[in-house]
Each structure stands twice: as structure tokens, then as C-alpha cells.
XYZ file of C-alpha atoms in Angstrom:
722
model
C 93.773 47.684 90.036
C 93.335 46.125 86.603
C 93.365 48.470 83.661
C 95.308 51.188 85.454
C 98.739 52.129 84.027
C 101.665 51.435 86.272
C 102.458 54.375 88.556
C 98.901 55.807 88.564
C 98.671 55.750 92.368
C 101.835 57.787 92.750
C 100.628 60.384 90.276
C 97.215 60.656 91.915
C 98.878 61.111 95.293
C 101.249 63.679 93.822
C 98.342 65.659 92.400
C 96.678 65.749 95.824
C 99.941 66.630 97.537
C 100.631 69.428 95.047
C 97.540 71.260 96.232
C 97.995 70.331 99.895
C 101.604 71.433 100.092
C 101.150 74.872 98.557
C 101.912 77.538 101.169
C 98.514 79.171 100.531
C 96.613 75.918 100.967
C 98.503 74.973 104.066
C 97.939 78.436 105.495
C 94.192 78.100 104.963
C 94.206 74.706 106.668
C 96.228 76.070 109.540
C 93.991 79.085 109.904
C 91.009 76.781 110.331
C 92.684 74.856 113.146
C 92.814 76.081 116.738
C 96.495 75.173 117.000
C 98.806 74.427 114.061
C 100.594 71.113 114.317
C 104.394 71.431 114.055
C 105.895 69.687 111.050
C 107.812 67.328 113.282
C 104.529 66.143 114.819
C 102.787 65.279 111.584
C 100.592 62.200 111.834
C 102.472 59.001 111.139
C 100.515 58.151 108.009
C 101.131 61.562 106.479
C 104.778 61.395 107.440
C 105.125 57.992 105.782
C 103.367 59.231 102.657
C 105.532 62.322 102.398
C 108.629 60.229 103.000
C 107.699 57.859 100.196
C 106.829 60.767 97.961
C 110.171 62.386 98.649
C 111.982 59.136 97.869
C 110.153 58.924 94.549
C 111.025 62.503 93.684
C 114.506 62.940 95.174
C 116.405 62.395 91.942
C 113.971 64.595 90.024
C 114.460 67.655 92.212
C 118.242 67.610 92.185
C 120.270 68.563 89.152
C 123.277 66.406 88.420
C 126.246 68.252 87.057
C 128.202 65.607 85.165
C 131.358 66.230 83.245
C 130.441 67.511 79.836
C 126.933 68.361 80.958
C 125.213 70.676 83.333
C 121.759 71.854 84.247
C 121.714 74.468 86.924
C 119.516 77.301 88.091
C 119.879 80.953 88.887
C 118.187 83.060 91.437
C 115.244 85.137 90.204
C 114.540 82.496 87.617
C 112.488 79.442 87.068
C 115.086 76.715 86.985
C 115.585 75.374 83.483
C 115.811 71.817 84.748
C 112.777 72.202 86.956
C 110.899 74.184 84.326
C 111.622 71.577 81.685
C 110.512 68.813 84.028
C 107.316 70.752 84.655
C 106.802 70.894 80.905
C 105.086 67.541 81.227
C 102.668 69.074 83.704
C 102.127 72.557 82.345
C 103.081 72.569 78.671
C 100.682 75.371 77.892
C 103.088 77.841 79.433
C 105.890 78.881 77.121
C 108.967 77.705 78.988
C 111.329 80.602 79.123
C 112.836 80.638 82.519
C 112.806 83.979 84.240
C 114.197 86.673 82.036
C 115.991 88.058 85.064
C 117.854 85.570 87.177
C 119.611 85.724 90.497
C 120.468 89.372 89.947
C 119.510 89.478 86.319
C 117.654 92.447 84.926
C 116.608 93.285 81.379
C 119.150 95.076 79.231
C 117.115 98.241 79.383
C 117.308 98.294 83.136
C 113.597 97.689 83.498
C 111.928 95.336 85.936
C 113.049 91.722 85.920
C 110.571 89.858 83.817
C 108.334 87.028 84.900
C 107.439 84.030 82.832
C 104.773 84.335 80.174
C 101.419 84.424 81.829
C 102.701 86.096 84.983
C 101.248 89.474 85.841
C 103.344 92.246 87.300
C 102.148 94.005 90.417
C 101.456 97.192 88.545
C 99.312 95.587 85.881
C 96.445 94.429 88.063
C 96.572 90.761 88.880
C 93.502 88.641 88.546
C 91.962 86.901 91.517
C 94.577 84.773 93.259
C 92.119 81.992 94.016
C 91.097 81.708 90.374
C 94.714 81.563 89.294
C 95.489 78.945 91.928
C 92.565 76.789 90.812
C 93.713 77.020 87.206
C 97.251 76.016 88.151
C 95.942 73.053 90.130
C 93.710 72.000 87.240
C 96.721 72.147 84.930
C 98.890 70.057 87.219
C 96.213 67.477 87.964
C 95.366 67.193 84.301
C 98.979 66.667 83.398
C 99.533 64.057 86.059
C 96.387 62.093 85.346
C 97.174 61.591 81.680
C 100.787 60.465 81.995
C 102.054 56.944 81.552
C 104.652 55.628 83.960
C 107.606 57.621 85.245
C 110.046 55.995 82.853
C 107.985 57.112 79.883
C 107.936 60.622 81.322
C 111.720 60.673 81.605
C 112.072 59.422 78.049
C 109.612 62.013 76.757
C 111.490 64.776 78.534
C 114.788 63.590 77.139
C 113.225 63.400 73.678
C 111.964 66.963 74.010
C 115.384 68.175 75.061
C 116.937 66.729 71.896
C 115.447 69.771 70.228
C 116.516 72.235 72.922
C 119.399 74.667 73.003
C 123.023 74.185 73.911
C 125.392 76.896 75.081
C 126.904 76.968 71.608
C 123.487 77.899 70.175
C 123.384 81.108 72.238
C 127.025 82.109 71.939
C 128.357 80.786 75.260
C 131.672 79.248 74.249
C 134.587 80.646 76.300
C 136.096 80.252 79.772
C 138.566 82.544 81.488
C 140.294 79.948 83.675
C 142.598 77.036 82.871
C 141.790 74.612 85.703
C 140.283 71.156 85.172
C 136.548 70.943 85.819
C 134.684 68.478 88.018
C 131.149 67.247 88.724
C 128.640 68.192 91.418
C 124.926 68.501 92.167
C 123.342 71.936 92.478
C 120.036 72.368 94.301
C 119.654 68.767 95.288
C 117.623 70.568 97.950
C 116.275 74.053 97.316
C 117.806 74.994 100.672
C 121.221 74.459 99.049
C 120.761 77.813 97.289
C 120.336 80.820 99.578
C 120.219 84.441 98.446
C 120.524 87.516 100.651
C 119.815 90.853 99.007
C 122.403 93.621 99.285
C 120.745 97.040 99.640
C 121.920 100.285 98.098
C 123.739 101.099 101.348
C 125.730 97.865 101.086
C 123.883 96.203 103.959
C 123.071 92.514 103.489
C 119.437 91.734 104.339
C 118.999 89.222 107.146
C 115.923 88.143 109.046
C 117.044 88.401 112.653
C 114.286 90.291 114.478
C 110.586 89.362 114.559
C 109.559 92.078 117.023
C 107.128 94.846 116.103
C 108.154 98.520 116.481
C 106.625 100.227 119.516
C 103.917 102.534 118.245
C 101.251 103.838 120.602
C 98.997 104.675 117.698
C 99.187 101.223 116.118
C 96.354 98.727 116.635
C 96.924 96.107 119.317
C 97.109 92.375 118.681
C 93.570 92.010 120.097
C 92.266 94.476 117.539
C 93.687 92.408 114.706
C 92.137 89.147 115.869
C 88.802 90.128 117.434
C 86.962 90.191 114.081
C 86.331 87.039 112.058
C 87.231 86.795 108.380
C 83.533 86.962 107.450
C 83.032 90.076 109.577
C 86.070 91.737 108.019
C 84.762 90.926 104.543
C 81.357 92.456 105.321
C 82.936 95.562 106.853
C 85.241 96.018 103.864
C 82.301 95.783 101.460
C 80.410 98.310 103.570
C 83.424 100.613 103.692
C 83.873 100.543 99.917
C 80.130 100.737 99.109
C 80.199 97.278 97.547
C 76.889 96.163 99.003
C 73.417 97.620 99.439
C 73.466 97.482 103.212
C 73.712 100.725 105.160
C 75.256 99.059 108.201
C 76.833 95.860 109.510
C 75.858 94.463 112.906
C 78.324 92.305 114.845
C 77.033 90.345 117.805
C 79.125 90.608 120.975
C 79.429 87.005 122.126
C 81.356 87.718 125.331
C 79.603 90.864 126.470
C 82.070 92.849 128.497
C 82.929 96.510 128.248
C 86.522 95.634 127.390
C 85.442 93.330 124.555
C 83.077 95.951 123.122
C 85.827 98.573 123.297
C 88.232 96.366 121.372
C 85.626 95.733 118.649
C 84.873 99.466 118.348
C 88.581 100.263 118.055
C 89.241 97.450 115.585
C 86.516 98.592 113.183
C 87.579 102.232 113.286
C 91.254 101.411 112.880
C 91.016 98.757 110.183
C 88.134 100.312 108.222
C 88.554 104.096 108.210
C 85.395 105.998 107.342
C 83.167 103.718 109.412
C 81.663 104.768 112.719
C 80.295 102.400 115.356
C 77.642 102.310 118.055
C 76.327 99.725 120.520
C 72.709 98.541 120.241
C 70.503 96.136 122.218
C 68.509 93.786 120.025
C 66.270 91.186 121.608
C 68.386 91.031 124.712
C 71.702 90.760 122.829
C 74.441 93.342 122.382
C 75.509 94.309 118.856
C 78.201 96.630 117.554
C 76.743 98.382 114.519
C 79.115 99.848 111.923
C 77.904 102.526 109.517
C 79.178 105.315 107.296
C 79.752 108.731 108.777
C 80.141 110.431 105.394
C 79.086 109.970 101.785
C 80.916 108.334 98.886
C 82.728 111.498 97.877
C 84.297 112.047 101.273
C 85.484 108.440 101.396
C 86.535 108.042 97.759
C 90.221 108.021 98.606
C 89.862 105.089 100.950
C 89.371 102.706 98.027
C 92.373 103.842 96.003
C 95.614 101.911 96.095
C 97.572 105.149 96.218
C 95.894 106.415 99.391
C 94.526 103.556 101.496
C 93.575 104.108 105.125
C 94.457 107.781 104.917
C 92.095 108.802 107.650
C 93.642 106.561 110.312
C 97.366 106.630 109.507
C 99.322 108.732 112.028
C 101.037 111.724 110.500
C 104.165 111.151 112.566
C 104.678 107.667 111.113
C 106.355 107.013 107.768
C 103.872 105.986 105.088
C 105.714 102.779 104.199
C 106.349 99.791 106.385
C 109.642 98.208 105.333
C 110.273 94.610 106.285
C 112.545 91.679 105.488
C 110.820 88.805 103.692
C 112.257 85.323 104.140
C 110.707 82.847 101.720
C 111.274 79.257 100.697
C 110.515 77.800 97.274
C 108.431 80.781 96.132
C 109.276 83.532 93.683
C 108.888 87.170 94.667
C 105.740 88.001 92.701
C 103.949 84.864 93.876
C 104.929 85.730 97.441
C 103.548 89.256 97.097
C 100.336 87.915 95.601
C 99.950 85.650 98.634
C 100.621 88.504 101.064
C 98.186 90.828 99.283
C 95.530 88.120 99.303
C 95.775 87.643 103.063
C 95.933 91.384 103.725
C 93.036 92.048 101.305
C 94.973 94.708 99.387
C 96.197 95.119 95.828
C 99.679 93.796 95.006
C 100.787 97.130 93.589
C 101.037 98.746 97.034
C 104.136 96.576 97.576
C 107.545 97.617 96.269
C 110.912 95.858 96.135
C 114.381 96.270 94.662
C 114.596 93.006 92.717
C 112.847 89.702 92.162
C 114.185 86.451 93.534
C 114.051 82.876 92.309
C 111.511 80.271 93.357
C 113.675 77.219 93.938
C 115.806 78.747 96.668
C 115.670 80.314 100.089
C 115.778 84.066 99.596
C 115.884 87.042 101.933
C 115.006 90.501 100.646
C 113.560 93.832 101.697
C 109.970 94.705 100.837
C 108.001 97.919 101.431
C 104.218 98.240 101.644
C 102.085 101.361 101.728
C 100.199 102.053 104.976
C 100.000 98.532 106.335
C 101.046 98.288 109.977
C 103.844 96.091 111.220
C 101.325 94.411 113.526
C 99.225 93.220 110.593
C 102.283 91.996 108.756
C 103.691 90.203 111.794
C 100.340 88.469 112.265
C 100.924 86.696 108.928
C 103.772 84.750 110.520
C 101.094 82.735 112.322
C 99.193 81.994 109.106
C 101.705 81.327 106.345
C 104.087 78.447 105.782
C 107.503 78.929 104.168
C 107.330 82.676 104.832
C 108.708 84.813 107.655
C 108.391 88.574 107.966
C 110.494 90.660 110.323
C 112.906 93.567 110.830
C 110.015 96.017 110.570
C 110.491 99.774 110.301
C 108.457 102.737 109.080
C 109.981 104.826 106.304
C 108.924 107.812 104.211
C 109.696 106.261 100.834
C 109.008 102.996 98.959
C 111.674 100.801 97.398
C 112.589 101.092 93.737
C 113.610 98.412 91.271
C 117.324 98.325 90.650
C 118.305 100.164 93.847
C 120.068 97.083 95.194
C 123.832 96.678 95.038
C 123.473 92.975 94.281
C 122.970 89.675 96.078
C 125.021 87.532 98.426
C 124.853 83.824 97.546
C 125.438 80.752 99.643
C 125.535 77.753 97.300
C 126.162 74.094 98.030
C 127.371 71.748 95.292
C 126.828 68.245 96.643
C 128.631 65.030 95.799
C 131.542 66.749 94.086
C 134.201 64.682 92.337
C 137.020 67.230 92.261
C 140.094 66.817 94.417
C 140.892 69.418 97.052
C 143.577 70.784 94.742
C 141.117 71.109 91.841
C 138.581 72.865 94.033
C 141.241 75.217 95.382
C 142.425 76.138 91.885
C 138.874 76.646 90.589
C 137.792 78.835 93.482
C 140.985 80.887 93.468
C 140.396 81.573 89.784
C 136.804 82.626 90.467
C 137.987 84.941 93.246
C 140.905 86.506 91.382
C 139.767 86.525 87.739
C 136.010 85.924 87.821
C 133.863 84.651 84.967
C 132.547 85.789 81.598
C 129.365 87.752 82.216
C 127.251 85.739 79.776
C 123.478 85.747 79.869
C 122.583 82.282 81.150
C 120.583 79.617 79.379
C 117.408 80.582 81.257
C 117.335 83.773 79.204
C 116.558 81.840 76.032
C 113.973 79.241 77.017
C 114.128 75.463 76.973
C 111.775 74.543 74.132
C 112.424 73.949 70.430
C 111.575 77.599 69.667
C 114.008 79.888 71.520
C 112.689 83.194 72.829
C 115.337 85.146 70.923
C 113.831 83.972 67.611
C 110.495 85.491 68.592
C 112.284 88.676 69.636
C 114.074 88.882 66.296
C 110.758 88.547 64.437
C 109.250 91.354 66.548
C 112.161 93.648 65.723
C 111.779 92.739 62.039
C 108.110 93.701 62.282
C 107.297 90.211 60.963
C 104.100 89.692 62.914
C 102.939 86.653 60.989
C 106.217 84.978 61.915
C 105.770 86.006 65.563
C 102.369 84.319 65.611
C 103.766 81.273 63.855
C 106.774 80.867 66.150
C 104.586 80.940 69.251
C 101.722 78.834 67.922
C 103.134 76.445 65.317
C 103.691 72.720 65.998
C 107.199 72.088 67.245
C 109.600 69.198 67.578
C 109.871 67.295 70.809
C 107.423 65.920 73.352
C 104.579 68.229 74.392
C 101.434 67.965 76.427
C 98.605 66.390 74.465
C 96.217 69.312 74.556
C 98.935 71.740 73.456
C 99.858 69.489 70.543
C 96.195 69.436 69.510
C 95.971 73.206 69.854
C 99.022 73.706 67.641
C 97.786 71.183 65.102
C 94.394 72.911 64.965
C 96.101 76.258 64.435
C 98.318 74.893 61.645
C 95.345 73.225 59.949
C 92.686 75.950 60.198
C 94.434 79.202 61.223
C 91.275 79.683 63.286
C 92.205 81.149 66.708
C 88.812 80.359 68.245
C 89.015 76.714 67.171
C 92.591 76.394 68.446
C 91.630 78.085 71.729
C 88.933 75.480 72.325
C 91.658 72.837 72.453
C 93.233 74.482 75.502
C 91.780 73.521 78.888
C 93.741 76.374 80.523
C 94.084 79.671 78.703
C 96.301 81.812 80.916
C 99.460 80.735 79.100
C 101.110 82.724 76.314
C 99.532 80.557 73.608
C 96.112 80.997 75.164
C 96.543 84.758 75.592
C 97.697 85.167 71.996
C 94.824 83.089 70.605
C 92.393 85.109 72.703
C 93.893 88.290 71.234
C 93.599 86.967 67.687
C 89.982 85.993 68.342
C 89.264 89.469 69.636
C 91.148 91.604 67.122
C 91.316 89.343 64.069
C 94.194 88.177 61.920
C 94.525 91.607 60.309
C 95.437 93.222 63.618
C 98.189 90.962 64.914
C 99.935 93.800 66.761
C 96.913 94.381 68.994
C 96.440 90.637 69.395
C 100.040 90.246 70.564
C 99.539 93.233 72.862
C 97.090 91.261 74.989
C 100.126 89.431 76.448
C 101.407 91.339 79.522
C 103.976 93.976 78.569
C 106.857 92.527 80.566
C 106.431 89.178 78.875
C 106.387 90.769 75.431
C 109.563 92.720 76.173
C 111.198 89.519 77.378
C 111.394 88.336 73.771
C 113.333 91.322 72.446
C 115.578 91.406 75.514
C 116.328 87.758 74.790
C 117.445 88.712 71.279
C 119.695 91.458 72.641
C 121.221 88.932 75.036
C 121.746 86.470 72.196
C 123.666 89.077 70.202
C 125.701 90.137 73.239
C 126.770 86.596 74.102
C 127.939 85.928 70.542
C 129.826 89.217 70.295
C 131.594 88.735 73.632
C 132.752 85.269 72.583
C 134.132 86.785 69.369
C 135.795 89.588 71.334
C 137.566 87.142 73.668
C 138.545 84.860 70.788
C 139.973 87.781 68.836
C 141.729 89.752 71.590
C 141.891 87.512 74.670
C 141.460 88.755 78.232
C 143.319 92.052 77.931
C 141.942 95.474 76.967
C 142.893 96.692 73.512
C 142.580 100.047 71.742
C 139.006 100.544 70.566
C 137.438 98.691 73.497
C 134.756 100.487 75.483
C 134.845 101.452 79.156
C 132.356 103.403 81.243
C 133.095 106.782 82.785
C 130.070 107.333 84.926
C 127.173 106.330 82.707
C 128.973 107.317 79.492
C 130.866 104.855 77.318
C 134.247 105.997 75.972
C 136.926 104.359 73.835
C 140.239 103.091 75.143
C 143.016 104.883 73.290
C 146.403 103.356 72.530
C 148.189 105.378 75.198
C 145.594 104.465 77.880
C 145.543 100.679 77.462
C 147.766 100.052 80.487
C 145.371 102.001 82.702
C 142.602 99.425 82.321
C 141.983 95.707 82.821
C 139.493 93.303 81.255
C 137.257 93.956 84.264
C 136.760 97.537 83.021
C 135.760 96.604 79.466
C 132.086 96.733 78.496
C 130.241 95.591 75.396
C 126.996 97.096 74.105
C 123.626 95.440 73.781
C 122.379 96.633 70.382
C 120.221 99.750 70.362
C 119.811 103.288 69.058
C 121.552 104.938 72.040
C 124.864 103.037 72.216
C 128.217 103.146 70.496
C 130.166 100.115 69.291
C 133.851 99.196 69.696
C 136.384 100.639 67.260
C 137.856 97.327 66.132
C 136.822 94.137 64.319
C 133.957 93.430 66.708
C 132.092 96.521 65.536
C 131.825 95.018 62.082
C 130.825 91.689 63.629
C 127.835 93.403 65.263
C 126.826 94.897 61.928
C 127.201 91.591 60.093
C 125.148 89.700 62.653
C 122.261 92.168 62.627
C 122.379 92.463 58.835
C 122.129 88.684 58.572
C 119.018 88.966 60.748
C 117.542 91.634 58.420
C 117.967 94.383 61.011
C 119.556 97.804 60.565
C 122.085 98.466 63.304
C 121.866 102.184 62.527
C 118.099 102.263 63.076
C 117.016 100.279 66.106
C 113.859 102.325 66.627
C 110.645 100.409 66.093
C 107.387 101.879 64.803
C 105.865 100.614 68.067
C 107.597 102.493 70.850
C 107.610 99.578 73.303
C 109.799 97.585 70.930
C 112.382 100.292 70.258
C 115.750 99.288 71.672
C 117.859 101.988 73.263
C 120.598 99.501 74.161
C 122.826 99.278 77.225
C 126.358 98.378 78.276
C 127.417 95.244 80.127
C 130.756 94.285 81.646
C 132.559 91.478 79.852
C 134.084 89.835 82.929
C 132.701 89.936 86.462
C 134.775 89.277 89.543
C 132.602 88.167 92.477
C 133.118 89.834 95.834
C 133.412 88.297 99.301
C 134.329 84.886 97.874
C 134.871 82.110 100.399
C 134.475 78.336 100.292
C 134.980 75.107 102.144
C 134.774 71.414 101.290
C 132.735 69.422 103.813
C 132.102 65.695 104.238
C 128.639 64.277 104.888
C 126.794 60.953 104.848
C 123.107 61.891 104.648
C 122.108 63.748 101.445
C 118.973 65.043 103.195
C 120.660 67.000 105.964
C 121.197 70.760 105.563
C 124.825 71.803 105.363
C 124.403 75.286 106.839
C 121.952 77.268 108.943
C 119.379 79.638 107.477
C 118.188 82.862 109.124
C 115.167 81.020 110.507
C 117.407 78.285 111.916
C 119.419 80.954 113.695
C 116.262 82.642 115.026
C 115.134 79.308 116.405
C 118.499 78.805 118.076
C 119.502 75.731 116.085
C 123.203 74.915 116.390
C 125.197 74.993 113.154
C 125.872 71.597 111.558
C 128.989 69.754 112.638
C 130.919 67.912 109.941
C 133.008 64.795 110.271
C 136.512 64.694 108.862
C 135.425 61.924 106.492
C 132.084 60.988 104.967
C 130.351 59.140 102.190
C 130.026 62.336 100.122
C 131.848 65.629 99.723
C 130.238 69.000 99.106
C 131.583 72.376 98.060
C 129.966 75.200 100.019
C 130.719 78.577 98.513
C 129.758 82.156 99.330
C 130.051 85.065 96.925
C 128.390 88.374 96.071
C 127.370 89.445 92.585
C 126.215 92.821 91.239
C 122.791 93.240 89.591
C 122.222 91.716 86.152
C 124.638 88.818 86.564
C 123.982 85.091 86.578
C 125.172 82.815 89.390
C 124.990 79.848 87.002
C 127.671 81.439 84.871
C 129.925 81.684 87.940
C 129.231 78.024 88.748
C 129.858 77.103 85.083
C 133.308 78.651 85.361
C 134.067 76.625 88.501
C 132.810 73.300 87.150
C 133.799 73.911 83.498
C 130.600 72.502 82.027
C 127.831 73.241 79.541
C 124.811 74.614 81.399
C 122.207 73.556 78.824
C 119.504 71.078 79.732
C 119.873 69.519 76.289
C 123.458 68.557 76.959
C 122.586 67.322 80.431
C 119.734 65.075 79.337
C 121.444 63.661 76.264
C 124.404 62.424 78.296
C 122.549 61.451 81.457
C 118.759 61.068 81.717
C 119.045 58.862 84.778
C 118.739 61.849 87.160
C 115.057 62.194 86.163
C 114.318 58.716 87.486
């Protein structure tokens, strides 16, 4: 069509597909159909469209790991490459990557942090539908305003000129001596699979979809006999959310058995309601009503005590299950589950968060929701599977996991068999430096650690400025206008009007400044969710730790020396001269700065002091006048040796075929892939286990010997975007 920029049709189609292909949207569509259509039987036109779309996007979803450059992802993180690509679509969100990655947790041992704008389960999420609509508006807006794809690639590359490299965040050393090689990580998200390892050492697998036998549990008929509208009305009646004193449900197929099922369903699913059968104008109705007043039923509406009246005493209060998910992070998955179950997200518990762009398998616990209700979701949701149900007395707690087991495929590798063998043997026997990965520090021109440093300095004007000021590099138009308005007027309300979507960090901060005024910046900053605020100071701690570990290895190598720190239990002690031979580099820890840690008794102790002094911080007083921002510190191992390391090099011709079976593949009885002795491409498939708070990308960096920064990747090779 004349006047349209080249590529407009693709972007319009992509915007429509973005909404259509969301698991929630697809689930709603499927729920409205009498019988879901298997993916393999998609209509020809849709199949052709999706095929063309995939061809357009194939090189954008993979991450090419060229010599001298690398852009990879970790589990429990938003991929830096993917996040940076999405910058063109959703610039309003401060691009940080997940603060906690595949096993990564904050230095303080608190919950793994989500990206700015995310809401933790315990903080009361807003309506999922509203959030979904806002995300769709953001994506559609971003797509509709872009020029052609080549311009987008150039803009992204231009933005990354101002990004970080590993050198900027202290990642400079390797432990191995082998020659590196190239590969592609996450060409398909199914090339990155994570299985959680529980505190008992058991690896979570989805291998049983059956529901525990429980005579007191509601039957399948009871879960499906009521329509969604009827359930909504009954819930509002149960929780006194409407003015009606009863809800009448017409019995369409009037049999005694059908009426009995409806009676049982209402009483089981909506405790506190009683039912009776009435004849009205020749039709049968089941009428639900309250048997007691508000006071007697008050506990029904609380998240801490839902469905108390109907839960059998002999059954554990928590239903534990294994969640298999594809291309969805843990908190988003829980928000979807809570939406379909009509409960609050904070009745779910888990041991750690998992990345979006991966297939992940982890254990989840939910308070007083039956296995039958959970299993029913398998019929409604795409890219999710729930199974291995059991009832337990206790919930799960963050950090209880022993770690994660990874299955990672690096496609199209260039290394010889000898190079691969040497690299993997080194990873198995020596390990890798336990650096905090690039995702910890963001991908924009203003690193998260700079904001964290300003918070610790109590420089609130600088905090505001770092988050809101104009910055180098390509940004979305409305965000550029917002920043320019802020720089010109310092008027938060005027700057906020430039943002079409306000759930990002910039929008939240401007809303806080509008509410509390420029003289109360602390309260204004406090409107950002707590986990996201803490992410900034944890990023600064990580920045210091990375730099100090590089100095430690440069100064003393990979052997313990007198004055190093090791842990005895949870207590750090010094290595004395006579004890050096009793330890290896795998025992040595380094502190993240804080008021409750000690520092090594050698040159690196002074290096800590010099670095913090240069940043106008007092290493002897890491307490902040605002308690949330006081750093107690922690200890982190310098070198990590993965467990259960195995690998194989396989040949393949089709880059679209999976190179191993997932849990769902095994449940469906799919045979494992068979590889030819020769093929067009070679892939390295590796399995390894890592403890909590470690980054898989740092292990992969050690194997491939490359810089993991997006800046380095895009400067040397922007072709992968196209």
C-alpha cells in the first residue's frame, strides 16, 4: 500500500500474534471451544503464517556466540539479548535482566528479584487482565511506530554502543587455558532446560499426571458442572461482594444425579454456602445462600485460611506439585495459575524463580487447593503442565533448594572435538569463576549498580536523575520525550503525561514524585516495589565483588594463600600459614561488602577499602539511615565446580529439530532423537548441576572463552538481529 513503510505488514501481524500466542490468551480461546485443536492440526493458513513469522524471527531469537563476543542468558533471568531486543518494544521498562538468574539469589539471601515493575506474590499483584492489556498496548505501540527491520537492528546496535562490557563490571579472568570456540545458545528456548534440585537432593521431574486418591476430594464432575459465570456469582455471594442474598442456578438436565452434583459442587468449592432445590414456573433451580453471618465466615475470604470449613483435617494443608513451563518466568506463571483458580498469588510458595526463555521444571506448593482443581488446568493452559501431586503439611521456602540441573545445547559450534573435550574437562575438574553475570547490571547506558551506589550514598537527587535523565543510545520515542520533559521542567506530572504506559520504573517513580513532591524523594522512590529497589544495591554489591575477585586472582592466582577466607559452617575464618595446604581455591570465599562481614587479611582488604572510599562510602559503616538499604553483606565462593557434568557432540541438519526429549515428550511417549554420524551442523549438548546463586552463563563463558556482554556481541556482529 502506498505511504506505508516497508515491513509494516509484518509488524502488524507480529502485534496480533503477540497477543494470540500468549499462553493466557490461547487458554481463553481453548476454553471457549468444545474441543481444542492440536497444534499439529492448525489450519493451513495459520500454519503458513506462523511459519513465515518464524522465518522472519529465527535469527532474532537465537544468540550467536562469535569469537570475541557473546550474548547469552541465564535461568531465572530475562535474557540480556532478548531483553535488549525488546527494548525497542517496551523501552519504558528499565532493562535490568533478572537480578537472580538460573540459580542466582541476592547477596543477602533474599528472594530472587524480578525486573522493575514486577510485583512479588507477597506484595499484592494488580489485576492480571489489566496488566496483560497494558503489556499488549506497549508491544503494539512499539511495533506500530517502527521503521523497517534493518533500521531496528541498527538502532539496537547503536544503543548497545553505550552498554556495558564485562570489563566494566569486573569480569576479566578465566581459570582454564584451552582455546575458545563459537556456538549459539538458545537458538530455541527448548535448548535450555532447567530441573530444580530440592533440599533432599531429588531432581524435580514431571513424570506423573495422576491425581492422588482422596475420598473427600471433589470429583471431576463437581469441578466442571458450574459455568464460569455461575462460579463468579457464587464467589461474590460467598464473600459478600454483592447485594443479593442468594444465587439461583437453573438445572438444565433435570435428573437427581445432576442436582446432587451441583449441590456438592457448591458446598465443596464455596464453603459457607448452603443449597436447596426450588421449583419456579415449572423449572428446577438450585438456590445457594448463606447459612451464617459475615463474622462466622470472615476467615473464608482471607488468603491465610481459605476454604477452612471444607478442607479435611486428615489431609495436609498444602498441595505440592511439579510445574513444567515453557517460555514463562515463575512469577508470571503463578499469576496465570492464580487467575484461573481465582485465588491470590501469595498462597503459592516455591524454592526459587526460574527464567522465562527456557523450559523449566520446579516444585510449587499451594495452600488448600485440591489436586483435582490443579490437574484440571492441564486442559486449559498452553505451555504449562502440572503433575506429581501430593499433600504436605508445610509450604516451600525460598532458598531451600540445593540448586538446579541444566541441560544446555550450544548449536553450530566451531570447536574441534579435541577443543570441546579440553574445555569440558576443565569445566568438570576446575570449574569457573563465580562472577555475577552481565544480567545483574542491566543493558542500558545507566547500569543498575550506579543507581545502587547513589542509594547507599544517600544521594537521592542523583538516584532520581540516573533513572529519569536522558541517556545515550536509541530509546523508544515516548520514553525519550518523557526524559526530555523531565530534564527541561523537573515536573513529574508533565513528564508522566508523556508515558502511555506507567507501570515501568520511570512511571512508578514519576507517580511517586507527583504524590510526595520533590522534597520527599525517599517516599517517592519507595513507591517502586521493594524487591526492585533492593535490586539496585545488590547490583552494587555484585559490582564490587566481581572487581575484588578479579584482583584476588590476578594477585594470588588459583591457590589459597594466608589471609584468605573460608567458611566453617556459616562463619568465615582466616586461612593461617600452617593451614594453607588443607584448602583449595574451591574453599575460598570473598565477602560482599556489608556491616556483618570480615575482609581478607592481605592486599585485597585494602582494595575493598579503596574502592568503597572512591565511591564515597565508608566500609566500616555500611548501615543506612533507611533500614531497607542497610547492607549486612554475605560470602560467596570464588570458584565453583559444577556437579554431574556430562556432554556429547551431536551432528544435525535441521536447526529447528529438538536435540533431546523434555519431560512432556517422555510423558507422551516420544522416542528420543536419533543422530547421524555426520551432519550439516554440530552441537554441544551439556548437562551440569549448579548450587544456588550461581550463573550458568559464567560456566558457558568459561567453556567458550568469550565476553558475555551484549555490547561486545552487537559491535562485532549485528547480523544475528536480521
